[in-house]
XYZ file of C-alpha atoms in Angstrom:
594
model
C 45.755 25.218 80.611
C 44.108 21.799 80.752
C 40.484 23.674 81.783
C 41.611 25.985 79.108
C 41.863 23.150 76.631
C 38.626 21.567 76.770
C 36.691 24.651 76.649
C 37.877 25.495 73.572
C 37.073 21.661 72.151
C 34.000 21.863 73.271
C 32.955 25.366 71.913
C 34.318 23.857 68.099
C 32.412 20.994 68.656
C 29.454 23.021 68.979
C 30.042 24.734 65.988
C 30.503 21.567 64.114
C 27.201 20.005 65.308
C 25.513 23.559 64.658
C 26.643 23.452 60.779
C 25.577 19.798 60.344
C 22.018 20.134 61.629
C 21.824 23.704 59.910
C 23.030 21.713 56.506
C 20.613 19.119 57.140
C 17.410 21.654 57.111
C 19.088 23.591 54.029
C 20.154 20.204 52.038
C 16.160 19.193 52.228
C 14.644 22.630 51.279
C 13.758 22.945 47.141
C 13.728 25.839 45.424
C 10.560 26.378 43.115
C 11.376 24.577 39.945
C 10.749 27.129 37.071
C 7.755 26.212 34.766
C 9.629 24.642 31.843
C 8.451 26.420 28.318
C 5.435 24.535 26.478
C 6.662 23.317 22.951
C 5.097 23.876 19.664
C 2.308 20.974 19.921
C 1.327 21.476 23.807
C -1.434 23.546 24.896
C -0.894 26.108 28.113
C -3.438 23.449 30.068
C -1.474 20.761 29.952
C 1.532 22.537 30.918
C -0.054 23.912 33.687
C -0.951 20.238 34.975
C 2.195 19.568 34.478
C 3.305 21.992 37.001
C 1.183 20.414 39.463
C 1.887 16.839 38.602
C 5.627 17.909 39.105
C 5.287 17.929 43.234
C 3.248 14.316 43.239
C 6.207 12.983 40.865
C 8.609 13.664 43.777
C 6.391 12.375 45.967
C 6.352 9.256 44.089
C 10.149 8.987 43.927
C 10.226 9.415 48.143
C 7.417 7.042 48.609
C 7.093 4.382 45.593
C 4.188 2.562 47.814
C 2.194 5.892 47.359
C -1.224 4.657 45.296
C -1.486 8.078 44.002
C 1.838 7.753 42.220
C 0.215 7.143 38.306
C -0.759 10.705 37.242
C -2.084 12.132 34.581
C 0.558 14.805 33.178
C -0.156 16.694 30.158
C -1.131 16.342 26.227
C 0.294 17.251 23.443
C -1.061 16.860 19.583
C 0.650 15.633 16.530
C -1.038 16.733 13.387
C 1.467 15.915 10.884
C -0.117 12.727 9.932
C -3.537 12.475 7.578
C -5.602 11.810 10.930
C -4.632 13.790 14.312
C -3.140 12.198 17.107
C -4.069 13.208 21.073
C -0.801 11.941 23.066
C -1.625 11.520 26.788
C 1.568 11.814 29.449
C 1.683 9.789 32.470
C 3.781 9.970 35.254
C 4.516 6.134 34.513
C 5.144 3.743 31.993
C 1.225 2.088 30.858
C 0.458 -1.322 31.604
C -0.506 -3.422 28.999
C 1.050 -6.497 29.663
C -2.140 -8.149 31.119
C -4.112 -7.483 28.380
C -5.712 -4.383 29.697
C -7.280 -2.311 27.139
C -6.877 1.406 27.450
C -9.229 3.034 25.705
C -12.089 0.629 27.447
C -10.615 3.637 29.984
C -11.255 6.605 28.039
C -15.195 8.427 27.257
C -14.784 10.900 24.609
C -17.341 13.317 23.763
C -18.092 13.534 20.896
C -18.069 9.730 20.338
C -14.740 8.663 18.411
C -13.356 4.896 17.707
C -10.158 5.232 19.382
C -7.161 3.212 18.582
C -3.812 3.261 21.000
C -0.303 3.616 20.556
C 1.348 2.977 23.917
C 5.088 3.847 24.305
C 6.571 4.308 27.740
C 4.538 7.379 29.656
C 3.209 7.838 26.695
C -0.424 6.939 24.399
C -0.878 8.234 21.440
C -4.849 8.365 20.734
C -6.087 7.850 17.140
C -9.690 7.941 15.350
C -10.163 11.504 16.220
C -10.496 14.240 13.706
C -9.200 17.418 12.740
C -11.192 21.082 13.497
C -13.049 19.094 16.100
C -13.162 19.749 19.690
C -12.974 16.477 22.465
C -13.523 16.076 25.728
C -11.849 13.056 27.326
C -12.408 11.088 30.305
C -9.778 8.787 31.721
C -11.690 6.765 34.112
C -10.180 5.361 37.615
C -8.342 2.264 37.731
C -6.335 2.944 34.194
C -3.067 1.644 35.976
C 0.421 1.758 35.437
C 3.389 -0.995 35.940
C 3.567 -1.122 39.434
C 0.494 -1.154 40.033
C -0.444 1.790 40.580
C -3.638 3.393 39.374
C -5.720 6.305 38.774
C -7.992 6.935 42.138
C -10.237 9.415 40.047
C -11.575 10.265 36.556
C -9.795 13.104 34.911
C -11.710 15.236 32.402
C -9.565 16.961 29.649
C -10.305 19.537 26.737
C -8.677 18.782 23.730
C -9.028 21.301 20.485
C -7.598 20.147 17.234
C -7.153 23.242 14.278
C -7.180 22.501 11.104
C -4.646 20.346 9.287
C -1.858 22.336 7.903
C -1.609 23.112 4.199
C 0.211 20.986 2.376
C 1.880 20.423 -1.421
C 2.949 17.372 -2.627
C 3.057 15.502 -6.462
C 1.718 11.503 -6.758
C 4.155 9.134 -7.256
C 7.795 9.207 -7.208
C 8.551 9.050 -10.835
C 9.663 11.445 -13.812
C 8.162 9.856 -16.483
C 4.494 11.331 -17.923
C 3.227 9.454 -20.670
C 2.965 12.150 -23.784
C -0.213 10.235 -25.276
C -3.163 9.147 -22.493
C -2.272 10.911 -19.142
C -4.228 13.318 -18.465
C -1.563 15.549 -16.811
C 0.416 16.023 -13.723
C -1.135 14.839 -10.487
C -0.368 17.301 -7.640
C -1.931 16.096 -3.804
C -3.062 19.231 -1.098
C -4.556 20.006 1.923
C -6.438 22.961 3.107
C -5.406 24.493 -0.583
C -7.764 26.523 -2.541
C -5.184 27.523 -5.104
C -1.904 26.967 -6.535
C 0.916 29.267 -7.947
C 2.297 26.904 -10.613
C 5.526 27.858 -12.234
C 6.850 25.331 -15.089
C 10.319 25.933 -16.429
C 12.470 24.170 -18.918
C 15.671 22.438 -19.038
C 17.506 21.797 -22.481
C 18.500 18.550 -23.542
C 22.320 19.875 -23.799
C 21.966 20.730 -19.931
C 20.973 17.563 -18.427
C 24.693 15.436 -18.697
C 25.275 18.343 -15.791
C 22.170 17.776 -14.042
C 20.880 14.931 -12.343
C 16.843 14.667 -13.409
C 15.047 13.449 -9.838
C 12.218 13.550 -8.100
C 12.086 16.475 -6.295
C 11.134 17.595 -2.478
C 7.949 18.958 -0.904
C 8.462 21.260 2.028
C 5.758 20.965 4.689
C 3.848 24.438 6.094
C 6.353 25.652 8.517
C 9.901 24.842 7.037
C 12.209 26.432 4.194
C 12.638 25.523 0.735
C 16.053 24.667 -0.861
C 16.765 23.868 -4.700
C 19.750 25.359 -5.849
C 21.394 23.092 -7.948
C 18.844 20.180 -7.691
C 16.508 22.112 -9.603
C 18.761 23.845 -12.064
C 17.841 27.497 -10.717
C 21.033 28.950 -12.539
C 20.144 27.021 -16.158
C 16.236 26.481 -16.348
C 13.990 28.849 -18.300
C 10.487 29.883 -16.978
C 7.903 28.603 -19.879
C 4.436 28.933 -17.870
C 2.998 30.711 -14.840
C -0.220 30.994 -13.262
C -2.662 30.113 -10.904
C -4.153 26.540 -10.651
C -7.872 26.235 -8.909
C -8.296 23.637 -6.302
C -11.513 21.892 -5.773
C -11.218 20.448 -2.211
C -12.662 19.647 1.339
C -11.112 20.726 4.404
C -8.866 18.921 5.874
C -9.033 16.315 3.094
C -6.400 15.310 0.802
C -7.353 16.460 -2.612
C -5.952 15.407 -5.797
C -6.011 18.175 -8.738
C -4.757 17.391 -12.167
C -2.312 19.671 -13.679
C -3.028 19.516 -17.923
C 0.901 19.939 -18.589
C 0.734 19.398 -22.276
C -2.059 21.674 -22.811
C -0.724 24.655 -20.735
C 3.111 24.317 -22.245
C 2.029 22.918 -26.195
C 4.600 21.533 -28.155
C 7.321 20.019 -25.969
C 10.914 20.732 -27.119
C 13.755 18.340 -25.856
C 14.656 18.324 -22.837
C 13.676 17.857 -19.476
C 10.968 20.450 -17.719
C 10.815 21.635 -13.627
C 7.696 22.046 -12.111
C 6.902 24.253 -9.031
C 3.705 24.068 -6.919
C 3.293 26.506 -3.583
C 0.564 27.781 -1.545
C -0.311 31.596 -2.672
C 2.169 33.887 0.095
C 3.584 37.029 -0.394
C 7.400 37.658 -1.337
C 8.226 37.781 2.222
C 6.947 34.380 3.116
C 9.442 32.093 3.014
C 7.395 29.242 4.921
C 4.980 28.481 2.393
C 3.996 24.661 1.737
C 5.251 23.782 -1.510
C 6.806 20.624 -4.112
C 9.090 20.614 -6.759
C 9.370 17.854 -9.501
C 11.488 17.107 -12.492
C 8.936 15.793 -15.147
C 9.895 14.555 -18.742
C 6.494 14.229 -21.100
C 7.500 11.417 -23.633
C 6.156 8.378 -25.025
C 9.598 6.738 -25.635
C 10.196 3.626 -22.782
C 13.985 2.703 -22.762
C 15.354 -0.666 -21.049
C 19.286 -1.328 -21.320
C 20.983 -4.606 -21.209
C 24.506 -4.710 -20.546
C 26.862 -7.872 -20.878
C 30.391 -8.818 -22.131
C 29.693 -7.245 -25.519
C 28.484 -3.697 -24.483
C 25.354 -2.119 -23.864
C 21.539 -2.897 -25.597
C 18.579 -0.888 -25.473
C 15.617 -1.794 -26.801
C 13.024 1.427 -27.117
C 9.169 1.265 -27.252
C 6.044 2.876 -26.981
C 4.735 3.650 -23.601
C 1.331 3.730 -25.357
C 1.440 1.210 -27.748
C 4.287 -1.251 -26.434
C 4.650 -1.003 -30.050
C 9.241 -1.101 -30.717
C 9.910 2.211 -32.435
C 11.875 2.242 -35.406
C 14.149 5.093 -36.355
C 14.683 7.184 -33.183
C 18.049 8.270 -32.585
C 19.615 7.316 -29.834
C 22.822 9.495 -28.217
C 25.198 8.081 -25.138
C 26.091 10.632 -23.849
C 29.452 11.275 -21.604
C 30.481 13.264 -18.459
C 31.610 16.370 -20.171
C 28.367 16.583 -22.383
C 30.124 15.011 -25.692
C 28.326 12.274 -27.354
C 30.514 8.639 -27.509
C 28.228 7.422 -29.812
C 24.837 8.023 -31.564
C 22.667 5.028 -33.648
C 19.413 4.811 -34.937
C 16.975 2.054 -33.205
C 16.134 -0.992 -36.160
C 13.205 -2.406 -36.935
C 12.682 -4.338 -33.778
C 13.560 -0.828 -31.677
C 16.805 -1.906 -30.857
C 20.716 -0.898 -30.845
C 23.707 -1.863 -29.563
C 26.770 0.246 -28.212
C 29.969 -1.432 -28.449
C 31.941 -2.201 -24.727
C 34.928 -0.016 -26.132
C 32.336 2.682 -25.567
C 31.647 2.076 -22.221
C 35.426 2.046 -20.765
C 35.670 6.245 -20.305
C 37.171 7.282 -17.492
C 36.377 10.558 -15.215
C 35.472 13.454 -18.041
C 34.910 10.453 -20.934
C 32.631 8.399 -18.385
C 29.327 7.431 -20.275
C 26.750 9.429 -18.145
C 23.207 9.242 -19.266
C 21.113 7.609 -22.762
C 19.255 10.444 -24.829
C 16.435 9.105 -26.790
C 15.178 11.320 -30.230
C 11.666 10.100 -31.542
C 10.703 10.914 -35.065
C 7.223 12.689 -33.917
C 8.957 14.997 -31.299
C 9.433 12.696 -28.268
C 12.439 13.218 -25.848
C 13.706 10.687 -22.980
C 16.793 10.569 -21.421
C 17.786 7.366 -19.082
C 20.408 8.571 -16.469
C 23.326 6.078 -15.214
C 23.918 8.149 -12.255
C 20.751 7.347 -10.724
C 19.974 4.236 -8.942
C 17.986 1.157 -10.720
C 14.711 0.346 -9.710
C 14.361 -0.299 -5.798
C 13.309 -3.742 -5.589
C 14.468 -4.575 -1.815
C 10.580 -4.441 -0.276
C 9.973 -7.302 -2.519
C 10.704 -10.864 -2.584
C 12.499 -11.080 -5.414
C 15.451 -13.438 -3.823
C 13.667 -16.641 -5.117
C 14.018 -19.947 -3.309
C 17.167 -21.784 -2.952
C 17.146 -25.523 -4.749
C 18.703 -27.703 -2.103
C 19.307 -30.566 -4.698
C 19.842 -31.310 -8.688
C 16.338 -31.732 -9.025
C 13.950 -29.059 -8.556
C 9.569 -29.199 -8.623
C 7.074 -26.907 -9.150
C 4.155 -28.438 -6.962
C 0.835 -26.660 -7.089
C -3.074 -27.343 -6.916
C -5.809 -26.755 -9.341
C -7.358 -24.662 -6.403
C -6.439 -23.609 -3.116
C -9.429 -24.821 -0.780
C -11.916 -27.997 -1.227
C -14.569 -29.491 0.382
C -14.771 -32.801 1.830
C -16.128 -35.568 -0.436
C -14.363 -33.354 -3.504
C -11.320 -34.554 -5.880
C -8.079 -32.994 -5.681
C -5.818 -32.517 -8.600
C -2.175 -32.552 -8.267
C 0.260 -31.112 -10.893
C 4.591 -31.529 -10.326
C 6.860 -30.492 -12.731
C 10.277 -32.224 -12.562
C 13.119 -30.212 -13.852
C 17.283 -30.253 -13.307
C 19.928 -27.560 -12.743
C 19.502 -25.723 -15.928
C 15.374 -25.930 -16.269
C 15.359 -29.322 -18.768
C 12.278 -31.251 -18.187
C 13.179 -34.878 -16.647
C 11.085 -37.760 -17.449
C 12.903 -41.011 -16.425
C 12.594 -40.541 -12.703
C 10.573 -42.586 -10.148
C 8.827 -41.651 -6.589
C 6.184 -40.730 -4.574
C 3.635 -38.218 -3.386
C 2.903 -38.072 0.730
C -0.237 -36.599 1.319
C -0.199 -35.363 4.323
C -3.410 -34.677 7.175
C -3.468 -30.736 9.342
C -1.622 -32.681 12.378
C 1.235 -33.950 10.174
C 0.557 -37.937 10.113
C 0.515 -39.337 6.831
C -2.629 -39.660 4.867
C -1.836 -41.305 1.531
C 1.318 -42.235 -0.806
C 1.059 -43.222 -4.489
C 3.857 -44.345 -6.124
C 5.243 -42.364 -9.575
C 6.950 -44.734 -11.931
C 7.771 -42.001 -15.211
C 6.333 -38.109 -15.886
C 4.716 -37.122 -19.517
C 7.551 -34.408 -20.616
C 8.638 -33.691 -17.072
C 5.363 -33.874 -15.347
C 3.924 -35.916 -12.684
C -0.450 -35.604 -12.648
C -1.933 -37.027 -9.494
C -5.553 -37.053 -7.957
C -6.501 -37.126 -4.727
C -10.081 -38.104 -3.406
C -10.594 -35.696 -0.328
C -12.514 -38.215 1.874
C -15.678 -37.454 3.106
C -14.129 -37.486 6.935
C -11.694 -35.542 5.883
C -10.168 -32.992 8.855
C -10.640 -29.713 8.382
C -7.473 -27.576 7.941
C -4.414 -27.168 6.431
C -2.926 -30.420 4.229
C 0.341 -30.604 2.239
C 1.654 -32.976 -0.023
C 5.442 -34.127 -0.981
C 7.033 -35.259 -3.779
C 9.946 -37.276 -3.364
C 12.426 -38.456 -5.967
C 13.989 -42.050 -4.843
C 17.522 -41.143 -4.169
C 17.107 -37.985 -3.133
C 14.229 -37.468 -1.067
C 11.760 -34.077 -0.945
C 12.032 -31.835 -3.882
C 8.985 -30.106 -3.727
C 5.108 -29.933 -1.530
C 2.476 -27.338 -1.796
C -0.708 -26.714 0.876
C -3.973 -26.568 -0.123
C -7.119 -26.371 2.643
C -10.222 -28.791 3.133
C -12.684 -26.526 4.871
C -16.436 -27.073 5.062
C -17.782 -24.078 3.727
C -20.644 -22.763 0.941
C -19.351 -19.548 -0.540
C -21.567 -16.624 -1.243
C -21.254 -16.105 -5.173
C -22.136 -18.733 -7.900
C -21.463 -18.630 -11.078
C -24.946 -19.954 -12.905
C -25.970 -20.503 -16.578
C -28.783 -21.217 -18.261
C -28.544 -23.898 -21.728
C -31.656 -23.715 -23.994
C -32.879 -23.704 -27.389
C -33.491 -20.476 -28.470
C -36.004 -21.571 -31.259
C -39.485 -20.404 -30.867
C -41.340 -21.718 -27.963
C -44.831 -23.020 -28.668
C -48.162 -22.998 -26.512
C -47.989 -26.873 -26.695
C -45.188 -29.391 -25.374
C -42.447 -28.956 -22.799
C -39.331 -27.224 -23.542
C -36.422 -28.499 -21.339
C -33.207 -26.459 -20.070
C -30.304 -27.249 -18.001
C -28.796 -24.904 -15.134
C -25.266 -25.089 -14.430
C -23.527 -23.883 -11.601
C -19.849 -23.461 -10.359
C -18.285 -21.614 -7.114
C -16.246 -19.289 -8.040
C -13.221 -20.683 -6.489
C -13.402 -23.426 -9.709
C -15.526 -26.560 -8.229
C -19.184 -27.488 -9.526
C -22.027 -26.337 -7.185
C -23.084 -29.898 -6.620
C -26.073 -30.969 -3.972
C -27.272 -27.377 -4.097
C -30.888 -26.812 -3.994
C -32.551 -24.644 -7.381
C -35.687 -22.943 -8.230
C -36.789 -21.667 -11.407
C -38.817 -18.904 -12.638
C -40.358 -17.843 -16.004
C -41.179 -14.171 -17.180
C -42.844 -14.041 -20.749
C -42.792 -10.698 -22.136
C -43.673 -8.880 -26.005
C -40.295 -9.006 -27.836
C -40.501 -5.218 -29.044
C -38.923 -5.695 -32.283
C -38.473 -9.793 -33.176
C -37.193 -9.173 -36.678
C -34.297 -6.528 -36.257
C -34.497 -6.136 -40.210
C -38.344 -4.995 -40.087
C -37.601 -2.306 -37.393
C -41.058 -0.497 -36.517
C -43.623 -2.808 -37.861
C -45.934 -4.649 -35.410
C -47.172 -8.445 -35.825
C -49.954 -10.106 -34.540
C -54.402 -10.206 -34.106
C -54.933 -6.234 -33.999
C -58.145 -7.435 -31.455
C -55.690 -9.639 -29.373
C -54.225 -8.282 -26.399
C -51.427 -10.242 -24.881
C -49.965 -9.497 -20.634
C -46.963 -9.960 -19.280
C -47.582 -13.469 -17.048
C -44.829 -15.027 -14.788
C -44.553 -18.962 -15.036
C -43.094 -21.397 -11.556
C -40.669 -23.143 -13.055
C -40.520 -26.050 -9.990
C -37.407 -27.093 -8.334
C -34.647 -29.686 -7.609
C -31.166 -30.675 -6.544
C -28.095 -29.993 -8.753
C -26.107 -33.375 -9.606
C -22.402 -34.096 -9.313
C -21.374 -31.781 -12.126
C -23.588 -28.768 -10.728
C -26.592 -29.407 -13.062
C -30.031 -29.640 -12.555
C -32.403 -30.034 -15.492
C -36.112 -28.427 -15.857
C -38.545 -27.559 -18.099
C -41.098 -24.947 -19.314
C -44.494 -24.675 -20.336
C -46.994 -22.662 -21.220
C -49.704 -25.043 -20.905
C -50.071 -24.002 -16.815
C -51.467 -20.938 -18.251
């Protein structure tokens, strides 16, 4: 039984050991990994090095010391943008953190000023050009993070089509000036033709609408308006075809002559559609969609404690108009009030009329001109985006603030600075009875100069400053300080050693008759453009004395003069010299060197 016993243990262990080493061999075998599908923007060559860079990725992952372990991997194009972009795969991240410049790495043929985008495994190539055909070369040693690097160049064919059509109106506004604008600017690409469509929206329609600025749909994707663009209200005024003069692959920009193609505008607001020519079928088309409203009336509202103010004026003149009837206009399309603007364009809606609730909430101003013009300001829409600007202003850390600024920005050594600070309190009164100084201070931050300020004429301090002849070049700032409170204002200017390009040069003379005899002096005066006097700048003058074809305007056609004397053209050197202090240099002409 014992005998029995360990026979069977050892036939089970055999078994065991059998499955393990029969698990190991399965557990390192791979199935071929299925080619994975190519997406809209990659071409069937760089999927199919893909497939091949697949096997030396793994072999990467078993052996990171491998130096073949940076691969090329595949391309892919991105031609949504004005120029194409070529974006190269790696198996990698890129290096770039020593300063190593990639396309110093790439040959393209044709030649093309690249520019790089790198991101991860990825580099986006710029500088290339649509309908064009490349061929790239990534040279050996373009390396990756860990130092691995390419042992070989790689040669790659890269086709770029044509850019995609595309539809799109300038601007983001709904406002075209009635009187001046020449129409409706509409942007394309690879367009020779537009189907224009132009429909109208009454003025009794729009407190249910909300007038904006439209979408454009690129080649490719669907088109929604619905309610956006009032399909169930609007009425179709104008359709037709609109020529476009273009290049390919250029953005062109066509005018469409609105005015002239619909006439006399009625109130209201007017829907403009601009697509590619397609067939009923094609739903893909590129196209744009705009709300436009053709006016010359410019309303600006006020609103405060008492109620609402709008003052109206001309778009064209800036001109206030007089006598246009002005509607607020509620939720549920009923008018709260109606006025008609006074002399100075304005009028005023009491705050009574502005506390509606749901239905009776005041929804958008209508404007009525007295020659035919419409405009319509609409509360539901948001004010004027100002958040890309500074508009924030600069916090005043004390009860005195000061405007500090410079006559100009930049000087040269040996020049005089002029200083200007305007002293003013909380609310913006000018402050004259207060004493301090101005720092004036060198590019490395020492102290140059401080002049004491005893009193200001109406709130402001004038100071000059010699810039010395030594002067460092760079960057200097000065401070004022008020005693008692300390910095409440500087300003930089710069002290460079420079001669700019452009003068500014003019000639003084007496523009009576010059005679054959005596010397007839002139003065030349010159300024840099950036405000100081061309001083120490060396002149040259030269004469030309021509027939004045008709010396007495009043006695237009007749000739004066010996009928036997024949008189040339003759060119006179005028000499030279230095220009003084204020930019002037004095010389004079004669004819007596003839």
């Amino acid at each position: 039984m014992k005998r029995q016993s360990i026979f069977i243990t050892a036939i089970l262990s055999l078994f065991v050991l059998a499955g393990w080493v029969g698990y190991s061999l399965l557990g390192n075998l791979e199935l071929p990994s299925k080619p994975r599908q190519a997406n809209n923007h990659t071409e069937l060559q760089g999927q199919t090095e893909n497939i091949e860079t697949n096997t030396l990725a793994k072999q990467v992952r078993q052996n990171p010391t491998n130096a073949k372990g940076f691969a090329y991997e595949g391309w892919k194009i991105d031609n949504g943008g004005e120029q194409p972009q070529a974006c190269l795969n790696f198996t990698q991240d890129i290096d770039s953190s020593d300063g190593l410049k990639i396309v110093d790495y790439i040959r393209t043929i044709p030649q093309a000023k690249l520019t790089a985008d790198i991101s991860g495994h990825s580099v986006c190539l710029s500088g290339l050009k649509f309908g064009q055909d490349y061929q790239l070369t990534l040279l050996k040693g373009l390396s990756g993070k860990n130092g691995h690097a390419l042992v070989a160049d790689k040669a790659i064919e890269i086709s770029f089509g044509d850019r995609p059509p595309f539809v799109n109106f300038v601007g983001n506004g709904v406002i075209l000036p009635r009187i001046g604008a020449q129409g409706l600017a509409i942007e394309t690409v690879n367009i020779d033709s537009l189907d224009v469509e132009i429909f109208r929206v009454g003025d009794r329609m729009l407190a249910r609408r909300t007038v904006q600025t439209g979408t454009a749909t690129p080649e490719g994707q669907y088109s929604y308006e619905y309610s956006n663009a009032a399909t169930e209200v609007r009425e179709s005024i104008w359709k037709g075809a609109l020529p476009v003069d273009g290049s390919p692959n250029t953005l062109t920009t066509t005018i469409l002559p609105l005015n002239d193609l619909v006439g006399e505008l009625k109130p209201g607001a007017y829907i403009v559609n601009a697509a590619r020519p397609h067939s009923n079928d094609e739903y893909q088309a590129a196209r744009a969609w705009r709300w436009i409203i053709s006016t010359d009336l410019a309303m600006t509202t006020y609103q405060s404690d008492a109620g609402l103010d709008i003052s109206l004026r001309s778009i064209d003149t800036a001109r206030s108009v007089i006598k246009a009837r002005i509607d607020l206009v509620a939720q549920n399309n009923e008018i709260l009030g109606s006025a008609l603007s006074d002399k100075n364009g304005r009028v005023h809606f009491a705050k009574a009329l502005l506390q509606g609730k749901n239905a009776l909430r005041p929804r958008m101003l209508m404007a009525y001109g007295t020659q035919g013009d419409y405009a319509v300001l609409d509360f539901n829409r948001s004010p004027l985006d100002l958040s890309a600007f500074a508009i924030g202003g600069r916090r005043v850390q004390s009860d005195i603030d000061a405007y500090v600024f410079m006559d100009r920005g930049v000087y040269r050594p040996g020049e005089t600075a002029h200083l200007t600070s305007m002293l003013r309190g909380k609310f913006g009164k000018a402050l004259q009875e207060r004493e301090g100084h101005i720092r004036f201070f060198k590019p490395n931050g020492i102290e140059f100069r401080k002049v004491r300020f005893t009193g200001s004429n109406a709130g402001t301090v004038l100071q000059k400053f010699s810039v010395p002849k030594s002067a460092p070049r760079g960057v200097w700032w000065a401070s004022v300080e008020v005693d008692g409170i300390g910095q409440v204002g500087r300003t930089e200017f710069s002290v460079e050693d420079f001669v700019p390009q452009k003068l500014k040069v003019e000639i003084k003379i007496d523009r009576s008759p010059l005679r054959k005899t005596g010397v007839r002096n002139f003065e030349i005066s010159s300024q840099f453009l950036y405000g100081a006097n061309g001083a120490g700048l060396e002149a040259e003058g030269e004469a030309r004395i021509r027939v004045d074809p008709n010396p007495f305007p009043k006695l237009k056609g007749y000739h004066f003069g010996k009928i036997d004397e024949d008189f040339r053209e003759i060119f006179l050197n005028l000499g030279g010299g230095t220009t003084d202090g204020d930019g002037i240099l004095e010389l004079g002409i004669s004819l007596d060197q003839e």
